[in-house]
XYZ file of C-alpha atoms in Angstrom:
430
model
C 34.762 -57.258 -51.538
C 31.541 -56.290 -49.808
C 32.263 -57.405 -46.259
C 30.662 -55.118 -43.690
C 31.061 -54.896 -39.936
C 28.934 -53.799 -37.042
C 31.359 -50.982 -36.286
C 30.616 -47.368 -37.079
C 32.150 -46.448 -40.412
C 30.898 -42.968 -41.238
C 33.229 -39.996 -41.460
C 31.089 -38.166 -38.893
C 32.003 -40.796 -36.321
C 35.740 -40.218 -36.721
C 36.002 -36.899 -34.900
C 34.547 -35.818 -31.579
C 32.679 -32.504 -31.699
C 31.457 -31.587 -28.241
C 28.870 -28.965 -27.452
C 28.457 -27.049 -24.243
C 25.466 -29.095 -23.143
C 26.576 -32.674 -22.560
C 24.397 -34.783 -20.333
C 26.054 -36.374 -17.348
C 24.384 -38.080 -14.408
C 20.643 -37.329 -14.708
C 20.711 -36.079 -11.131
C 23.451 -33.632 -12.027
C 22.065 -32.250 -15.280
C 24.522 -30.911 -17.843
C 28.255 -31.062 -17.351
C 29.696 -27.551 -16.796
C 31.960 -27.413 -19.841
C 34.170 -24.410 -20.476
C 33.464 -22.323 -23.564
C 36.722 -23.506 -25.104
C 35.244 -27.018 -25.328
C 33.271 -25.820 -28.352
C 36.598 -25.480 -30.173
C 37.701 -29.072 -29.527
C 36.907 -30.553 -32.921
C 39.089 -33.655 -32.687
C 41.075 -35.178 -35.555
C 39.625 -37.298 -38.323
C 43.173 -38.359 -39.162
C 44.002 -39.628 -35.689
C 40.542 -41.086 -35.136
C 40.972 -43.200 -38.267
C 43.517 -45.309 -36.353
C 40.877 -46.451 -33.862
C 38.263 -46.860 -36.574
C 40.487 -49.090 -38.693
C 41.548 -51.141 -35.683
C 37.868 -51.885 -35.061
C 37.349 -53.433 -38.515
C 37.404 -57.216 -38.903
C 38.199 -57.465 -42.623
C 41.352 -56.817 -44.633
C 41.956 -53.125 -45.328
C 44.652 -51.471 -47.417
C 45.511 -48.439 -45.331
C 46.145 -45.279 -47.305
C 44.680 -43.150 -44.503
C 47.193 -42.575 -41.706
C 50.328 -40.584 -42.574
C 52.886 -42.786 -40.844
C 56.156 -44.420 -41.859
C 55.833 -47.958 -43.104
C 56.230 -50.418 -40.220
C 58.883 -52.345 -42.141
C 61.153 -49.289 -42.550
C 61.185 -48.314 -38.860
C 64.631 -49.301 -37.461
C 63.119 -51.366 -34.659
C 66.114 -53.695 -34.254
C 68.435 -50.714 -33.877
C 66.128 -49.128 -31.321
C 66.137 -52.368 -29.318
C 69.930 -52.565 -29.411
C 70.361 -48.901 -28.475
C 67.834 -49.174 -25.654
C 69.900 -51.975 -24.115
C 72.998 -49.795 -24.260
C 71.783 -46.358 -23.199
C 68.807 -46.775 -20.899
C 69.741 -46.515 -17.233
C 68.299 -45.033 -14.048
C 68.563 -41.526 -15.499
C 66.230 -42.539 -18.329
C 63.300 -43.238 -16.033
C 63.043 -40.111 -13.945
C 61.943 -36.568 -14.787
C 64.029 -34.746 -17.359
C 64.632 -31.089 -18.090
C 61.502 -29.513 -19.565
C 63.490 -27.974 -22.419
C 64.869 -31.399 -23.325
C 67.779 -33.676 -22.528
C 71.033 -31.719 -22.963
C 72.574 -34.484 -25.061
C 69.699 -34.490 -27.534
C 69.714 -30.699 -27.839
C 73.463 -30.816 -28.538
C 72.913 -33.575 -31.085
C 70.244 -31.596 -32.953
C 72.539 -28.559 -33.049
C 75.471 -30.622 -34.342
C 73.347 -32.402 -36.932
C 72.145 -29.081 -38.364
C 75.520 -27.339 -38.227
C 76.321 -28.130 -41.870
C 72.806 -27.492 -43.228
C 71.366 -24.232 -44.615
C 69.522 -23.818 -41.292
C 72.075 -24.121 -38.448
C 70.758 -23.509 -34.974
C 71.838 -22.921 -31.368
C 70.838 -24.542 -28.069
C 69.085 -21.406 -26.833
C 66.697 -21.624 -29.785
C 65.566 -25.193 -29.075
C 62.943 -26.843 -26.904
C 62.387 -30.591 -27.259
C 58.676 -31.415 -27.563
C 56.373 -34.418 -27.378
C 56.147 -34.745 -31.148
C 55.439 -31.977 -33.613
C 51.889 -31.539 -32.352
C 53.086 -30.164 -29.019
C 55.125 -27.588 -30.904
C 51.959 -26.457 -32.687
C 50.000 -26.359 -29.446
C 52.656 -24.213 -27.796
C 52.631 -21.816 -30.742
C 48.896 -21.218 -30.587
C 49.029 -21.016 -26.796
C 51.646 -18.265 -27.020
C 50.375 -16.255 -29.963
C 46.592 -16.621 -30.261
C 43.803 -15.065 -28.192
C 40.113 -15.916 -28.747
C 38.907 -14.203 -31.893
C 42.368 -13.779 -33.439
C 42.773 -14.566 -37.129
C 44.894 -17.569 -38.128
C 45.702 -18.234 -41.790
C 45.869 -21.843 -42.983
C 46.384 -23.467 -46.348
C 43.312 -24.982 -47.948
C 43.354 -27.960 -47.781
C 45.376 -28.205 -44.580
C 46.532 -30.493 -41.800
C 43.444 -30.185 -39.653
C 45.264 -31.259 -36.490
C 46.985 -27.897 -36.825
C 43.885 -25.843 -37.574
C 42.016 -27.804 -34.891
C 44.625 -26.777 -32.340
C 44.174 -23.140 -33.358
C 40.412 -23.522 -32.947
C 40.925 -24.921 -29.451
C 42.433 -21.557 -28.490
C 39.503 -19.644 -29.974
C 41.057 -18.675 -33.309
C 39.089 -17.599 -36.361
C 40.403 -19.595 -39.329
C 41.022 -18.016 -42.725
C 41.495 -20.661 -45.432
C 43.717 -19.661 -48.368
C 43.624 -21.677 -51.606
C 46.636 -23.519 -52.991
C 48.035 -24.452 -56.376
C 51.064 -26.426 -57.555
C 53.375 -23.860 -55.895
C 51.707 -24.019 -52.489
C 49.702 -21.310 -50.764
C 48.399 -18.679 -53.221
C 50.004 -15.581 -51.739
C 48.040 -13.201 -53.979
C 44.856 -14.745 -52.602
C 46.300 -14.516 -49.068
C 46.834 -10.774 -49.422
C 43.374 -10.242 -50.930
C 41.545 -12.362 -48.340
C 43.299 -10.654 -45.450
C 42.398 -7.248 -46.868
C 38.775 -8.331 -47.276
C 38.691 -9.584 -43.678
C 39.565 -6.134 -42.387
C 42.140 -7.472 -39.917
C 45.601 -8.981 -39.976
C 46.458 -12.539 -38.932
C 48.328 -13.333 -35.756
C 49.688 -16.553 -37.283
C 50.282 -17.762 -40.853
C 50.364 -21.548 -40.603
C 52.118 -23.357 -43.440
C 53.563 -26.792 -44.166
C 56.098 -25.672 -46.776
C 57.551 -28.975 -47.989
C 55.429 -31.804 -49.461
C 52.413 -30.353 -47.716
C 49.970 -32.475 -45.774
C 47.584 -33.260 -47.453
C 48.335 -31.948 -50.958
C 51.975 -33.010 -51.358
C 52.846 -29.639 -52.914
C 55.898 -27.534 -52.029
C 55.782 -23.794 -51.392
C 57.979 -22.005 -53.934
C 60.912 -19.873 -52.830
C 59.312 -16.726 -54.249
C 56.174 -17.340 -52.198
C 58.188 -18.029 -49.052
C 59.861 -14.654 -49.487
C 56.508 -12.912 -49.976
C 55.000 -14.617 -46.919
C 57.916 -13.320 -44.850
C 57.391 -9.831 -46.256
C 53.680 -9.932 -45.415
C 54.400 -11.313 -41.949
C 56.637 -8.345 -41.210
C 54.101 -5.905 -42.630
C 51.320 -7.395 -40.501
C 53.322 -8.396 -37.415
C 52.311 -12.027 -37.928
C 54.151 -15.162 -36.848
C 55.059 -17.618 -39.624
C 54.348 -21.039 -38.144
C 56.722 -23.179 -40.202
C 55.641 -26.822 -39.743
C 58.050 -29.058 -41.646
C 57.875 -32.767 -40.779
C 58.690 -33.909 -44.324
C 61.519 -31.658 -45.563
C 64.176 -34.361 -45.237
C 62.177 -36.782 -47.389
C 62.827 -35.217 -50.793
C 63.338 -37.946 -53.415
C 63.123 -35.813 -56.591
C 63.817 -32.251 -57.670
C 65.913 -29.757 -55.733
C 65.660 -28.360 -52.224
C 63.902 -25.043 -51.702
C 65.466 -22.697 -49.120
C 63.554 -22.737 -45.850
C 62.191 -19.710 -44.030
C 65.110 -19.711 -41.602
C 67.615 -19.928 -44.465
C 65.930 -17.032 -46.253
C 65.672 -14.917 -43.091
C 68.143 -16.182 -40.445
C 67.222 -15.545 -36.798
C 63.968 -13.919 -37.853
C 61.936 -13.438 -34.643
C 58.678 -13.922 -36.560
C 59.615 -17.431 -37.772
C 58.603 -20.223 -35.395
C 59.699 -23.629 -36.697
C 58.224 -26.991 -35.677
C 60.178 -30.174 -36.391
C 59.755 -33.841 -35.480
C 61.418 -37.240 -35.699
C 57.996 -38.865 -36.225
C 58.018 -39.039 -40.030
C 61.623 -40.168 -40.405
C 62.152 -42.432 -37.380
C 58.891 -43.435 -35.670
C 55.808 -41.514 -34.507
C 55.507 -43.599 -31.349
C 58.732 -42.078 -30.011
C 56.892 -38.744 -29.621
C 60.054 -36.659 -29.970
C 60.182 -33.370 -31.844
C 61.461 -29.861 -31.271
C 60.704 -26.174 -31.649
C 63.292 -23.817 -33.125
C 62.331 -20.241 -32.242
C 63.615 -16.861 -31.144
C 65.585 -17.312 -27.885
C 63.402 -14.685 -26.204
C 60.533 -17.197 -26.390
C 62.367 -20.029 -24.654
C 61.281 -19.258 -21.090
C 57.674 -18.947 -22.212
C 57.892 -22.190 -24.177
C 59.287 -23.980 -21.134
C 56.570 -22.523 -18.899
C 53.883 -23.506 -21.399
C 55.268 -27.026 -21.699
C 55.474 -27.424 -17.922
C 51.708 -26.907 -17.873
C 51.345 -29.834 -20.307
C 53.705 -32.729 -19.603
C 56.659 -31.533 -17.465
C 59.117 -33.163 -19.883
C 59.235 -35.095 -23.136
C 59.587 -38.898 -22.880
C 63.123 -39.311 -21.507
C 63.866 -42.895 -22.707
C 62.836 -41.906 -26.240
C 65.126 -38.862 -26.127
C 68.071 -41.044 -25.106
C 67.366 -43.535 -27.905
C 67.012 -40.812 -30.557
C 70.193 -39.074 -29.393
C 72.272 -42.252 -29.740
C 70.697 -43.205 -33.071
C 71.527 -39.815 -34.599
C 75.002 -39.611 -33.032
C 76.110 -43.026 -34.291
C 75.369 -41.994 -37.872
C 72.294 -44.135 -38.352
C 70.004 -41.191 -39.031
C 71.550 -40.064 -42.321
C 71.849 -43.611 -43.653
C 68.258 -44.302 -42.654
C 67.067 -41.116 -44.374
C 68.838 -42.078 -47.588
C 67.087 -45.446 -47.579
C 63.696 -43.855 -46.944
C 64.058 -41.497 -49.894
C 64.760 -44.396 -52.225
C 61.916 -46.530 -50.870
C 59.320 -43.768 -50.767
C 60.107 -42.773 -54.337
C 59.513 -46.398 -55.362
C 56.201 -46.453 -53.501
C 55.051 -43.118 -54.876
C 55.806 -44.196 -58.448
C 53.958 -47.467 -57.824
C 50.886 -45.555 -56.650
C 51.054 -43.250 -59.680
C 51.178 -46.258 -62.001
C 48.363 -48.056 -60.203
C 46.105 -44.994 -60.326
C 46.816 -44.635 -64.043
C 45.915 -48.297 -64.645
C 42.805 -48.479 -62.502
C 41.354 -44.962 -62.433
C 42.843 -43.274 -65.487
C 41.142 -40.008 -66.427
C 38.547 -40.390 -63.660
C 40.936 -38.526 -61.319
C 43.783 -36.059 -61.284
C 46.586 -36.175 -58.720
C 49.336 -33.937 -57.447
C 52.924 -34.915 -58.190
C 54.939 -34.548 -54.964
C 58.735 -34.673 -55.029
C 58.905 -36.107 -51.521
C 56.974 -36.694 -48.341
C 54.033 -39.047 -47.879
C 50.934 -37.867 -49.739
C 49.039 -37.625 -53.011
C 45.983 -35.382 -53.335
C 43.388 -36.942 -55.613
C 40.515 -35.011 -57.223
C 37.577 -36.701 -58.946
C 36.871 -35.623 -62.528
C 33.861 -35.432 -64.837
C 30.737 -37.239 -63.725
C 32.666 -38.858 -60.897
C 33.077 -35.436 -59.288
C 29.408 -35.657 -58.275
C 30.392 -38.355 -55.780
C 30.909 -37.151 -52.223
C 34.220 -38.548 -51.022
C 32.743 -38.676 -47.526
C 30.274 -41.223 -48.870
C 33.017 -42.834 -50.965
C 34.992 -43.346 -47.755
C 32.185 -45.454 -46.284
C 31.886 -47.596 -49.405
C 35.654 -47.939 -49.762
C 36.037 -49.047 -46.156
C 33.541 -51.844 -46.756
C 35.466 -52.761 -49.917
C 38.725 -52.934 -47.975
C 40.589 -49.674 -48.548
C 40.856 -46.507 -46.432
C 41.783 -42.908 -47.199
C 41.063 -39.464 -45.732
C 38.183 -37.622 -47.455
C 38.825 -34.060 -48.591
C 36.163 -32.402 -46.450
C 37.973 -33.675 -43.362
C 41.040 -31.679 -44.425
C 39.342 -28.306 -44.501
C 37.987 -26.507 -41.411
C 34.953 -25.398 -43.443
C 34.348 -28.792 -45.060
C 35.502 -28.002 -48.598
C 36.834 -30.554 -51.106
C 33.986 -33.077 -51.161
C 35.337 -34.117 -54.582
C 38.860 -34.917 -53.330
C 40.764 -37.140 -50.923
C 44.237 -37.825 -49.532
C 46.235 -40.999 -50.107
C 49.399 -41.915 -48.204
C 51.815 -43.806 -50.469
C 54.593 -44.154 -47.872
C 53.032 -46.771 -45.617
C 52.105 -49.399 -48.225
C 54.167 -51.720 -50.435
C 53.680 -51.497 -54.206
C 51.908 -54.878 -54.204
C 49.406 -53.798 -51.562
C 49.011 -50.435 -53.265
C 47.780 -52.166 -56.417
C 45.211 -54.108 -54.393
C 44.091 -50.945 -52.624
C 43.680 -48.876 -55.778
C 41.716 -51.684 -57.420
C 39.362 -51.690 -54.413
C 39.139 -47.902 -54.598
C 38.105 -48.071 -58.266
C 35.435 -50.626 -57.371
C 34.168 -48.383 -54.562
C 33.944 -45.452 -56.972
C 31.892 -47.597 -59.353
C 29.479 -48.449 -56.512
C 29.217 -44.783 -55.502
C 28.418 -43.786 -59.088
C 25.756 -46.504 -59.310
C 24.128 -45.065 -56.186
C 23.921 -41.638 -57.797
C 22.666 -42.934 -61.128
C 19.815 -45.074 -59.787
């Protein structure tokens, strides 16, 4: 497939990167942007949604990390909405969240290794608001924030918007390299205010942080006085292996552990319902910070989520997702083996949404930013590696989402990806 469109398809056009001098009305000169505008780097991941919507040809979508449309319990949501939505659903709610949903989250976690209490919880507009609140509370301009490399750049981008200096720490099959973390922090001559980690089935690598490394990160956090920003959207989606104890299970009620959770990856991202689980002393500040953002999280969505979880649908739904996502991940593994073989290596996640793919041999000369452009024209989309590093590393790698595509479509997409890689190699070899 070589269909092209008139729409912009370069990686550079996915994210907005403002500068302080932006022309407005010629009579007015430059717009008076605040200095913090320089830190608003945008999201390649989120921008890919608009970019793909603008295309006019068939595209297999391995780019956006979202649940498959066909596994979202839409019919149940419709039924529940008809039962629970009333006048109270369409007015302002409590900033900290609807009391019924907070109670439901507490009850649902009461038999898990990480039980919680109402005074620890604030309901948020998705997981991203939980991250924003964390950086708002803990980071001043010029403070050091540690991130995994590669990382979820919506998270690092939020830190940048508050003026953080980002320290990227390499990863391996056991997650963040804690030896490298300690060395890099020592070399920097200062300690981090926040250590940002996605411990389970990390976005974008798919790897899981080992228990030993979680313990060491907690030890370092206490030595440095750093907050561990524990962002775990995928922990419930384990379909192989065994669970690893979370930070809050390892160190219960630890004031330096700030946990961000969301219903987006298990139920539906459009609901925009998540929560923060943090030291109760932070709750008033979290509420004040949230009141400066949105007053309250979407009330109808909170009522729908509360009923869905309370009626028992959540656990059954989660069980079905684990089975289906394992099937889709194995299908992607098999398709990559058939169509790309030794041209790439991939991570082997035991849950979640993502594979991290690294080009090998002569193919590693191909920039995956350029490969993205070719692949989009060929009818397949992914997220290039450089977009998943604040400093633009990983030009030889990219992220694939296996969760959102059926095995049949995955085979089509990987075939198109192999064809795009052939075209990219031909460009280099001319």
